[in-house]
Amino acid sequence: METTWEHRLRSAGLRVTRPRLSVLGVLAEHSHVDADTIATAARVVHPSISPQAVYGVLKALVGGGLARRIEPAGAPALYELRVGDNHHHLVCRECGDVADVDCAVGAAPCLTPSDAAGFVVDEAEVVFWGLCAGCQVARRQHGYGAGIAIRGGATA
Amino acid sequence: METTWEHRLRSAGLRVTRPRLSVLGVLAEHSHVDADTIATAARVVHPSISPQAVYGVLKALVGGGLARRIEPAGAPALYELRVGDNHHHLVCRECGDVADVDCAVGAAPCLTPSDAAGFVVDEAEVVFWGLCAGCQVARRQHGYGAGIAIRGGATA
DNA sequence: CCCTTCTCTTGACTCAGTCAAGACAACCGG
DNA sequence: CCGGTTGTCTTGACTGAGTCAAGAGAAGGG
Ligand SMILES: [Mn+2]
Ligand SMILES: [Mn+2]
Ligand SMILES: [Zn+2]
Ligand SMILES: [Zn+2]
């Protein structure tokens, strides 16, 4: 059972191209990256790649199930290769850093709404908002310690 | 204990203005509306209101805790008055319709991530993706029945 | 009623992403 | 190995949602 990028592209019905391989290469090293960062990194190995090619490649990869797209509120979309495992995300309100959270329940959707209002639900997307370790330290050092009012109102 | 909009604005440290009252009026009748819809509706009662005023008012209301902003992936931000009850949302992949969900049932791994990776979490945001009742019917009638590949990877 | 300060209007501008036309290159068949 | 057929990439224009800034206007404390 082949698992090279070439094979995975082909079995998704996609042609194997240099732009696609370089974007996949970037995604393999960085998780939760935006299109612009991907373009910059991909240009190291394939200098002529255009921003629009990156958008196109990413759309193809997501459509083919090779990549996943997440859109944290107030930030450009992020892409990752971890796909099909229904995992969730921690997002830092301060620096935007994103960390993976394995879903304790496993299968999607991992939660069931109390009243689905007639909806057929196929996915439960969970985003945990907070402060990453680094930003907690930075706050304390700059005198923002103790109880700060954090944007967003409702506290878990 | 006063609960008029005027009072609530003032106790949030905000002045009472016509644009703010008309936006609040719109929010009181429609839930989960975008800025543009709000502007159009507010213009009925206050014709001279500018789009930027609506953005400004909404930012003030959210900042003052009178309104909540949600940003479903791939759609403009939506606003509502239900605030401080940490409720969640069902979003239709087809028509974008949004419904409120009081709380999730079942295991609650999603209020406390198994491994918070050093983050201090203050909010768990949950979005249930699926098809609303109306769009389920529409699909069946147009021959899209049975198992369709739905965007987003993991299928329930 | 006046003055200060906050808020609104107007208009330019940003950012992330899309759309479309044509050049180009991957892959299939011969 | 070569040529033709598509699918993909490049280039460049464009959109939509939202921000920023300057000045006019109005809210509300004194
Ligand atoms: Mn992830
Ligand atoms: Mn709601
Ligand atoms: Zn951080
Ligand atoms: Zn629908």
Short mmCIF file of C-alpha atoms (C1' of nucleotides) and ligand atoms in Angstrom, two decimals:
data_model
loop_
_atom_site.label_atom_id
_atom_site.label_comp_id
_atom_site.label_asym_id
_atom_site.label_seq_id
_atom_site.Cartn_x
_atom_site.Cartn_y
_atom_site.Cartn_z
CA MET A 1 0.00 0.00 0.00
CA GLU A 2 1.75 3.08 -1.32
CA THR A 3 1.68 6.18 0.80
CA THR A 4 3.87 8.64 -1.08
CA TRP A 5 2.50 12.07 -1.87
CA GLU A 6 2.53 11.19 -5.52
CA HIS A 7 0.36 8.22 -4.93
CA ARG A 8 -2.00 10.04 -2.64
CA LEU A 9 -2.43 12.82 -5.15
CA ARG A 10 -3.14 10.37 -7.94
CA SER A 11 -5.64 8.35 -5.96
CA ALA A 12 -7.47 11.58 -5.23
CA GLY A 13 -7.70 12.11 -8.98
CA LEU A 14 -5.14 14.91 -8.94
CA ARG A 15 -2.12 15.30 -11.18
CA VAL A 16 1.31 15.28 -9.61
CA THR A 17 2.87 18.70 -10.04
CA ARG A 18 5.76 20.62 -8.61
CA PRO A 19 3.59 23.25 -6.88
CA ARG A 20 1.55 20.53 -5.21
CA LEU A 21 4.57 18.61 -4.01
CA SER A 22 6.20 21.72 -2.62
CA VAL A 23 3.05 22.79 -0.77
CA LEU A 24 2.74 19.28 0.64
CA GLY A 25 6.36 19.51 1.70
CA VAL A 26 5.69 22.72 3.57
CA LEU A 27 2.58 21.31 5.23
CA ALA A 28 4.56 18.27 6.34
CA GLU A 29 6.92 20.48 8.35
CA HIS A 30 4.64 23.18 9.68
CA SER A 31 1.19 22.60 11.11
CA HIS A 32 -1.56 25.22 11.06
CA VAL A 33 -0.02 27.55 8.51
CA ASP A 34 -1.74 30.20 6.44
CA ALA A 35 -1.60 30.47 2.66
CA ASP A 36 0.90 33.31 2.71
CA THR A 37 3.37 31.47 4.94
CA ILE A 38 2.98 28.41 2.76
CA ALA A 39 3.72 30.45 -0.36
CA THR A 40 6.86 31.93 1.17
CA ALA A 41 8.13 28.56 2.37
CA ALA A 42 7.25 26.79 -0.86
CA ARG A 43 9.15 29.40 -2.84
CA VAL A 44 12.38 28.16 -1.26
CA VAL A 45 12.10 24.92 -3.17
CA HIS A 46 10.05 26.21 -6.10
CA PRO A 47 10.74 29.92 -6.55
CA SER A 48 8.31 30.59 -9.38
CA ILE A 49 5.18 29.49 -7.52
CA SER A 50 2.49 32.18 -7.53
CA PRO A 51 0.19 33.08 -4.65
CA GLN A 52 -2.82 32.04 -6.67
CA ALA A 53 -1.24 28.70 -7.39
CA VAL A 54 -0.99 28.21 -3.63
CA TYR A 55 -4.68 28.99 -3.21
CA GLY A 56 -5.50 26.64 -6.05
CA VAL A 57 -3.31 23.85 -4.72
CA LEU A 58 -4.73 24.20 -1.23
CA LYS A 59 -8.27 24.04 -2.55
CA ALA A 60 -7.40 20.91 -4.52
CA LEU A 61 -5.73 19.29 -1.51
CA VAL A 62 -8.64 20.05 0.78
CA GLY A 63 -11.11 18.88 -1.87
CA GLY A 64 -9.14 15.67 -2.29
CA GLY A 65 -9.03 15.02 1.43
CA LEU A 66 -5.25 15.42 1.71
CA ALA A 67 -5.42 18.57 3.79
CA ARG A 68 -7.75 20.28 6.20
CA ARG A 69 -8.66 23.92 6.42
CA ILE A 70 -9.59 25.68 9.64
CA GLU A 71 -10.77 29.27 9.98
CA PRO A 72 -10.31 30.67 13.47
CA ALA A 73 -12.38 33.82 13.90
CA GLY A 74 -10.52 36.96 12.97
CA ALA A 75 -7.57 35.31 11.27
CA PRO A 76 -6.75 34.00 7.80
CA ALA A 77 -7.45 30.33 7.15
CA LEU A 78 -4.93 27.75 8.33
CA TYR A 79 -4.05 24.42 6.73
CA GLU A 80 -2.77 21.13 8.07
CA LEU A 81 -2.25 17.54 6.95
CA ARG A 82 -3.90 15.90 9.96
CA VAL A 83 -7.10 14.80 8.34
CA GLY A 84 -9.97 12.50 9.13
CA ASP A 85 -9.23 12.13 12.82
CA ASN A 86 -11.77 14.66 14.03
CA HIS A 87 -9.35 16.52 16.25
CA HIS A 88 -9.94 19.98 17.70
CA HIS A 89 -7.95 23.13 18.35
CA LEU A 90 -6.67 25.44 21.04
CA VAL A 91 -6.20 29.01 19.84
CA CYS A 92 -4.29 31.72 21.68
CA ARG A 93 -6.20 35.03 21.77
CA GLU A 94 -2.96 36.93 22.06
CA CYS A 95 -0.59 35.51 19.44
CA GLY A 96 -2.92 33.31 17.40
CA ASP A 97 -0.87 30.21 18.05
CA VAL A 98 -2.78 26.98 17.44
CA ALA A 99 -2.36 23.60 19.12
CA ASP A 100 -4.07 20.31 18.40
CA VAL A 101 -6.42 18.64 20.84
CA ASP A 102 -7.19 14.99 20.35
CA CYS A 103 -10.88 14.31 20.54
CA ALA A 104 -11.53 12.18 23.59
CA VAL A 105 -14.65 10.71 22.05
CA GLY A 106 -13.16 9.90 18.68
CA ALA A 107 -15.76 9.61 15.95
CA ALA A 108 -17.34 12.67 14.37
CA PRO A 109 -19.44 14.36 15.49
CA CYS A 110 -17.98 13.98 18.94
CA LEU A 111 -20.81 15.91 20.57
CA THR A 112 -24.55 15.83 20.13
CA PRO A 113 -26.55 19.02 20.44
CA SER A 114 -29.31 18.82 23.04
CA ASP A 115 -31.86 19.94 20.48
CA ALA A 116 -30.73 19.71 16.87
CA ALA A 117 -33.69 21.79 15.64
CA GLY A 118 -34.20 19.47 12.69
CA PHE A 119 -30.60 19.68 11.53
CA VAL A 120 -28.70 16.58 10.44
CA VAL A 121 -25.32 17.14 12.03
CA ASP A 122 -22.20 15.63 10.49
CA GLU A 123 -19.48 17.46 12.35
CA ALA A 124 -18.93 19.14 15.69
CA GLU A 125 -16.19 21.72 15.46
CA VAL A 126 -14.67 22.75 18.76
CA VAL A 127 -12.35 25.68 19.33
CA PHE A 128 -10.85 26.34 22.75
CA TRP A 129 -9.94 29.98 23.22
CA GLY A 130 -7.35 31.04 25.75
CA LEU A 131 -3.76 32.02 26.28
CA CYS A 132 -0.78 29.93 25.30
CA ALA A 133 1.99 29.29 27.80
CA GLY A 134 4.28 31.90 26.28
CA CYS A 135 1.67 34.65 26.30
CA GLN A 136 0.76 33.94 29.93
CA VAL A 137 4.36 34.62 30.90
CA ALA A 138 4.52 37.74 28.72
CA ARG A 139 1.39 39.14 30.38
CA ARG A 140 2.67 38.61 33.89
CA GLN A 141 5.96 40.30 33.07
CA HIS A 142 4.24 43.36 31.68
CA GLY A 143 2.00 43.90 34.68
CA TYR A 144 -1.16 42.51 33.18
CA GLY A 145 -1.35 39.86 35.89
CA ALA A 146 -4.25 38.51 37.93
CA GLY A 147 -7.78 38.77 36.62
CA ILE A 148 -7.98 40.45 33.28
CA ALA A 149 -11.16 40.98 31.36
CA ILE A 150 -10.73 38.81 28.30
CA ARG A 151 -12.66 39.42 25.10
CA GLY A 152 -15.57 37.18 24.36
CA GLY A 153 -17.86 37.32 27.35
CA ALA A 154 -18.96 33.82 28.30
CA THR A 155 -16.50 31.89 30.37
CA ALA A 156 -16.50 28.11 30.09
CA MET B 1 -33.65 47.12 38.21
CA GLU B 2 -33.85 48.92 34.90
CA THR B 3 -33.48 46.84 31.77
CA THR B 4 -34.18 49.30 28.96
CA TRP B 5 -31.66 49.57 26.15
CA GLU B 6 -30.91 53.10 27.26
CA HIS B 7 -30.01 51.91 30.71
CA ARG B 8 -27.98 48.98 29.47
CA LEU B 9 -26.01 51.23 27.13
CA ARG B 10 -25.31 53.71 29.88
CA SER B 11 -24.23 51.11 32.39
CA ALA B 12 -21.80 49.81 29.80
CA GLY B 13 -20.35 53.30 29.64
CA LEU B 14 -21.84 53.99 26.23
CA ARG B 15 -23.82 57.02 25.15
CA VAL B 16 -27.38 56.57 24.04
CA THR B 17 -27.64 57.39 20.35
CA ARG B 18 -30.09 56.85 17.56
CA PRO B 19 -27.83 54.51 15.56
CA ARG B 20 -27.26 52.36 18.61
CA LEU B 21 -30.94 52.14 19.48
CA SER B 22 -31.90 51.25 15.93
CA VAL B 23 -29.25 48.54 15.70
CA LEU B 24 -30.43 47.15 19.03
CA GLY B 25 -33.97 47.22 17.68
CA VAL B 26 -32.93 45.18 14.66
CA LEU B 27 -31.01 42.69 16.80
CA ALA B 28 -34.04 42.27 19.04
CA GLU B 29 -36.11 41.01 16.09
CA HIS B 30 -33.59 39.02 14.09
CA SER B 31 -31.06 36.63 15.55
CA HIS B 32 -27.75 35.82 13.84
CA VAL B 33 -27.74 38.67 11.36
CA ASP B 34 -24.78 40.09 9.49
CA ALA B 35 -23.72 43.73 9.46
CA ASP B 36 -25.15 44.40 6.03
CA THR B 37 -28.59 43.03 6.89
CA ILE B 38 -28.53 45.05 10.10
CA ALA B 39 -27.69 48.21 8.17
CA THR B 40 -30.53 47.67 5.72
CA ALA B 41 -33.04 46.96 8.47
CA ALA B 42 -31.84 49.81 10.67
CA ARG B 43 -32.21 52.21 7.76
CA VAL B 44 -35.98 51.71 7.88
CA VAL B 45 -36.15 53.51 11.19
CA HIS B 46 -33.03 55.65 10.80
CA PRO B 47 -32.40 56.22 7.06
CA SER B 48 -29.18 58.18 7.37
CA ILE B 49 -27.20 55.51 9.19
CA SER B 50 -23.94 54.68 7.42
CA PRO B 51 -22.42 51.24 7.00
CA GLN B 52 -19.42 52.28 9.04
CA ALA B 53 -21.67 53.47 11.82
CA VAL B 54 -23.12 49.98 11.93
CA TYR B 55 -19.66 48.45 12.23
CA GLY B 56 -18.80 50.95 14.93
CA VAL B 57 -22.02 50.39 16.84
CA LEU B 58 -21.63 46.62 16.66
CA LYS B 59 -18.09 46.83 17.94
CA ALA B 60 -19.25 49.02 20.81
CA LEU B 61 -22.13 46.68 21.65
CA VAL B 62 -19.90 43.60 21.60
CA GLY B 63 -17.26 45.42 23.65
CA GLY B 64 -19.89 46.47 26.16
CA GLY B 65 -21.27 42.97 26.48
CA LEU B 66 -24.66 43.81 24.96
CA ALA B 67 -24.16 41.73 21.84
CA ARG B 68 -22.22 38.71 20.73
CA ARG B 69 -20.37 38.16 17.50
CA ILE B 70 -19.91 34.78 15.85
CA GLU B 71 -17.86 34.05 12.74
CA PRO B 72 -18.86 30.84 11.02
CA ALA B 73 -16.16 29.76 8.58
CA GLY B 74 -16.66 31.15 5.10
CA ALA B 75 -19.35 33.68 5.94
CA PRO B 76 -19.48 37.25 7.22
CA ALA B 77 -19.75 37.72 10.98
CA LEU B 78 -23.16 37.38 12.63
CA TYR B 79 -24.49 39.23 15.65
CA GLU B 80 -27.03 38.39 18.32
CA LEU B 81 -28.25 39.67 21.68
CA ARG B 82 -28.11 36.34 23.52
CA VAL B 83 -25.07 36.97 25.62
CA GLY B 84 -23.37 35.46 28.62
CA ASP B 85 -25.09 32.08 28.43
CA ASN B 86 -22.30 30.34 26.53
CA HIS B 87 -24.66 28.77 24.03
CA HIS B 88 -23.55 27.11 20.81
CA HIS B 89 -24.65 27.01 17.18
CA LEU B 90 -25.89 24.77 14.43
CA VAL B 91 -24.92 25.97 10.96
CA CYS B 92 -26.38 24.68 7.69
CA ARG B 93 -23.65 23.95 5.13
CA GLU B 94 -26.09 24.58 2.32
CA CYS B 95 -27.95 27.79 3.15
CA GLY B 96 -25.93 29.14 6.07
CA ASP B 97 -28.91 29.18 8.38
CA VAL B 98 -27.97 29.31 12.07
CA ALA B 99 -29.83 27.90 15.06
CA ASP B 100 -29.05 28.16 18.75
CA VAL B 101 -28.09 25.16 20.84
CA ASP B 102 -28.36 25.48 24.58
CA CYS B 103 -25.76 22.91 25.44
CA ALA B 104 -24.10 19.76 24.28
CA VAL B 105 -25.18 16.40 25.59
CA GLY B 106 -23.02 13.40 26.31
CA ALA B 107 -19.43 13.25 27.37
CA ALA B 108 -18.02 16.71 27.83
CA PRO B 109 -14.41 16.33 26.84
CA CYS B 110 -15.02 19.52 25.01
CA LEU B 111 -15.30 21.77 28.02
CA THR B 112 -11.93 20.57 29.24
CA PRO B 113 -9.44 19.51 26.62
CA SER B 114 -7.67 16.29 27.57
CA ASP B 115 -4.32 17.96 27.09
CA ALA B 116 -4.42 21.75 27.10
CA ALA B 117 -0.80 22.02 25.97
CA GLY B 118 -0.10 24.72 28.52
CA PHE B 119 -2.99 26.90 27.40
CA VAL B 120 -5.28 28.60 29.92
CA VAL B 121 -8.67 28.11 28.32
CA ASP B 122 -11.47 30.59 28.99
CA GLU B 123 -14.01 29.58 26.38
CA ALA B 124 -15.04 26.49 24.45
CA GLU B 125 -16.73 27.40 21.20
CA VAL B 126 -18.75 24.68 19.49
CA VAL B 127 -20.17 24.78 15.98
CA PHE B 128 -22.31 21.93 14.71
CA TRP B 129 -22.19 21.63 10.94
CA GLY B 130 -24.92 19.92 8.99
CA LEU B 131 -28.05 20.41 6.94
CA CYS B 132 -31.12 22.25 8.13
CA ALA B 133 -34.52 20.66 7.75
CA GLY B 134 -35.39 22.71 4.69
CA CYS B 135 -32.20 21.87 2.84
CA GLN B 136 -32.59 18.16 3.56
CA VAL B 137 -35.93 18.23 1.77
CA ALA B 138 -34.53 20.29 -1.10
CA ARG B 139 -31.72 17.79 -1.62
CA ARG B 140 -34.00 14.80 -1.73
CA GLN B 141 -36.28 16.48 -4.23
CA HIS B 142 -33.39 17.28 -6.54
CA GLY B 143 -31.99 13.77 -6.58
CA TYR B 144 -29.10 14.41 -4.24
CA GLY B 145 -30.42 11.83 -1.81
CA ALA B 146 -28.65 9.08 0.12
CA GLY B 147 -24.95 9.37 0.85
CA ILE B 148 -23.45 12.52 -0.55
CA ALA B 149 -19.90 13.59 -0.04
CA ILE B 150 -20.17 16.63 2.18
CA ARG B 151 -17.41 19.18 2.34
CA GLY B 152 -15.09 19.04 5.29
CA GLY B 153 -13.79 15.52 5.46
CA ALA B 154 -15.01 13.55 8.44
CA THR B 155 -18.51 12.25 7.94
CA ALA B 156 -20.55 11.17 10.93
"C1'" DC C 1 -26.43 76.73 27.98
"C1'" DC C 2 -21.56 75.61 26.99
"C1'" DC C 3 -17.79 72.75 26.67
"C1'" DT C 4 -15.72 68.43 26.50
"C1'" DT C 5 -15.73 64.12 24.76
"C1'" DC C 6 -17.59 60.52 22.37
"C1'" DT C 7 -19.83 59.14 18.16
"C1'" DC C 8 -21.11 59.43 13.42
"C1'" DT C 9 -20.23 60.53 8.39
"C1'" DT C 10 -17.43 60.44 4.54
"C1'" DG C 11 -14.04 58.45 1.89
"C1'" DA C 12 -9.74 56.12 1.26
"C1'" DC C 13 -7.70 51.90 2.03
"C1'" DT C 14 -6.34 46.94 3.52
"C1'" DC C 15 -6.40 42.08 3.43
"C1'" DA C 16 -7.73 37.48 2.12
"C1'" DG C 17 -9.42 35.34 -1.31
"C1'" DT C 18 -11.87 34.75 -6.05
"C1'" DC C 19 -12.47 34.87 -11.13
"C1'" DA C 20 -11.02 34.55 -15.89
"C1'" DA C 21 -7.89 34.15 -19.98
"C1'" DG C 22 -4.30 32.17 -21.82
"C1'" DA C 23 0.34 29.76 -21.41
"C1'" DC C 24 2.03 25.54 -19.89
"C1'" DA C 25 2.80 20.84 -18.49
"C1'" DA C 26 1.06 16.10 -16.90
"C1'" DC C 27 -0.49 11.98 -18.55
"C1'" DC C 28 -2.69 8.87 -21.95
"C1'" DG C 29 -2.54 6.51 -26.29
"C1'" DG C 30 -0.14 5.25 -30.17
"C1'" DC D 1 9.41 8.73 -27.70
"C1'" DC D 2 5.95 11.96 -29.54
"C1'" DG D 3 1.48 14.49 -30.03
"C1'" DG D 4 -3.00 15.65 -28.36
"C1'" DT D 5 -6.10 16.39 -24.58
"C1'" DT D 6 -7.05 18.11 -20.30
"C1'" DG D 7 -6.05 19.70 -15.99
"C1'" DT D 8 -3.05 23.06 -13.80
"C1'" DC D 9 -0.35 27.28 -13.28
"C1'" DT D 10 0.68 32.31 -14.24
"C1'" DT D 11 -0.74 36.79 -14.69
"C1'" DG D 12 -3.65 40.41 -13.65
"C1'" DA D 13 -8.10 42.34 -12.57
"C1'" DC D 14 -11.48 42.27 -9.20
"C1'" DT D 15 -14.63 41.40 -4.97
"C1'" DG D 16 -16.34 41.56 -0.14
"C1'" DA D 17 -15.87 42.34 4.50
"C1'" DG D 18 -13.97 45.10 7.36
"C1'" DT D 19 -10.55 48.88 9.08
"C1'" DC D 20 -8.50 53.55 9.58
"C1'" DA D 21 -8.51 58.52 9.84
"C1'" DA D 22 -10.20 63.36 9.64
"C1'" DG D 23 -13.51 66.30 10.59
"C1'" DA D 24 -18.58 67.34 11.51
"C1'" DG D 25 -22.00 66.56 14.87
"C1'" DA D 26 -24.45 65.45 19.06
"C1'" DA D 27 -24.63 63.51 24.12
"C1'" DG D 28 -24.54 64.77 28.50
"C1'" DG D 29 -21.88 66.76 32.73
"C1'" DG D 30 -21.24 71.15 34.81
MN MN E 1 -4.88 20.62 13.86
MN MN E 2 -26.94 32.25 19.03
ZN ZN E 3 0.03 33.10 22.61
ZN ZN E 4 -30.15 25.02 5.06
#
